[in-house]
Amino acid sequence: MTTREENDLLTRTGPGTPGGDMMRRYWQPVGLSAELKDAPVPVKILGEDLVLFRGEDGIPGLMGLQCPHRCADLSYGRIEDGGLRCLYHGWLFDRHGNCLDQPAEPPESKYKDEIKHTAYPCHETGGVILTYMGPGEAPLVPNYHFLHAPEKNVFTTKVYHDCNQLQANEGNFDPAHLSFLHALNPGRDGRTGVNLTMQEVMGKQTRPKIDTERTRFGLRIYAQRDAGEGKKYLRCTNFVLPNIGFFAGDGGRSGPTSYSVHWHVPIDDESHWRYDFYYDAKDGIDHERLNLKVNTEMGPDYRPTRKRENRYLQNRAELDATFAGMGVYFPSHDLFAVETPGRIHDRTREHLGASDVAIVQARRMMLNAIKDVQGGKEPPGVIRSQNENVFNDLIILSVMIDKDQDPKQYTNNIAQTQDYHALKA
Ligand code: FES
Ligand SMILES: [Fe+2]
């Protein structure tokens, strides 16, 4: 059972909070490449108001939103003379937060050299701009396959969520809900056997056997469902500290070369952006199809059409065709599930069951990571060397295997034989 103190540690991420200190030890997406054109944009991440901009050289920078002079909004500023210039009195800043010019001060003044504005390093890859907001030297940018794939192999977008990030990420490693919330054919038709699709097996086998295994970067979650005729359906999903879920989803047809990622980044404690990556190393991604799909359920501003205010447009006449009556788009179902517990889910009110085992363990890992940082240690999964920065052991699966096969052994075999470089298309 999660105590109130633990819930606060897990959900509060503003500056100076223990949870926020832990989250800041990892690179985090702060914007999509597609939304950062010529004009600077105001952004909020981990409770901090910032301005994201491209310098004249096209390289992104991230600084405090308010000018350190008299606090005007820098997102209205001018990109010129090697930096971002405030509109109010013309102070000019480079992307490291150095003040390069104070044109209203006496010409002999050295005052500008005393000014250091808040600035965070950025790295653009995989359709997103990542930032490191922690202390000291930034760790290496994780070499996740999807972050470094050619454009044709990855589709990147984001979706606004009106709730804390953790409750949404918890849905990613909750294998049981796939049999309910997302079921598209809830009427049981009595068929069994390997001719069933994986989706049908999930609908029929509502009690998956769930096992977990610690990895160097988080938690592997195995869910097995009997598929009849000597087979079982295995899903292997990953929680990656501190706020990422890797799973076989759309674009993740099956196997380790193709998967989906949800990266849940706090705007503040009551809202977040879920950055979505659909990745396929071998066959590439059908951008047109995914664009169409995403645009069906989302406005042009990355805000979902189905939301709390319109009761997720539930159509109860549709309950025969879908379990939720909320269309066929899974992320819309998930919005209902993760937003309705409240903006910051109060975990002291829960009644957890055996099927929640992965969620309990992931929370424990996060609390331990917070303790690590409080104790002056680096939390797990922060990458400091090229050796660690190979993710052959990050395995995502959605496969039919023999009933007697041990899922951990099956998956670890793949981890040992998988060559990340061979996966790159
Ligand atoms: S407030 Fe920005 S230069 Fe004065
Ligand atoms: Fe879901």
PDB file of C-alpha atoms and ligand atoms in Angstrom, residues 67 69-72 86 88-91, ligand 1:
ATOM      1  CA  CYS A  67      14.246  37.777 -18.676  1.00  0.00           C
ATOM      2  CA  HIS A  69      16.416  42.009 -16.081  1.00  0.00           C
ATOM      3  CA  ARG A  70      12.806  42.935 -15.317  1.00  0.00           C
ATOM      4  CA  CYS A  71      11.226  39.640 -16.176  1.00  0.00           C
ATOM      5  CA  ALA A  72       9.553  40.189 -19.536  1.00  0.00           C
ATOM      6  CA  CYS A  86      14.578  40.444 -25.027  1.00  0.00           C
ATOM      7  CA  TYR A  88      11.865  45.133 -23.455  1.00  0.00           C
ATOM      8  CA  HIS A  89      15.408  46.603 -23.173  1.00  0.00           C
ATOM      9  CA  GLY A  90      17.359  44.487 -25.637  1.00  0.00           C
ATOM     10  CA  TRP A  91      19.378  42.227 -23.349  1.00  0.00           C
TER      11      TRP A  91
HETATM   12  S1  FES B   1      13.177  42.905 -19.185  1.00  0.00           S
HETATM   13 FE1  FES B   1      14.382  41.958 -20.662  1.00  0.00          FE
HETATM   14  S2  FES B   1      15.816  43.445 -21.198  1.00  0.00           S
HETATM   15 FE2  FES B   1      14.656  44.406 -19.668  1.00  0.00          FE
END
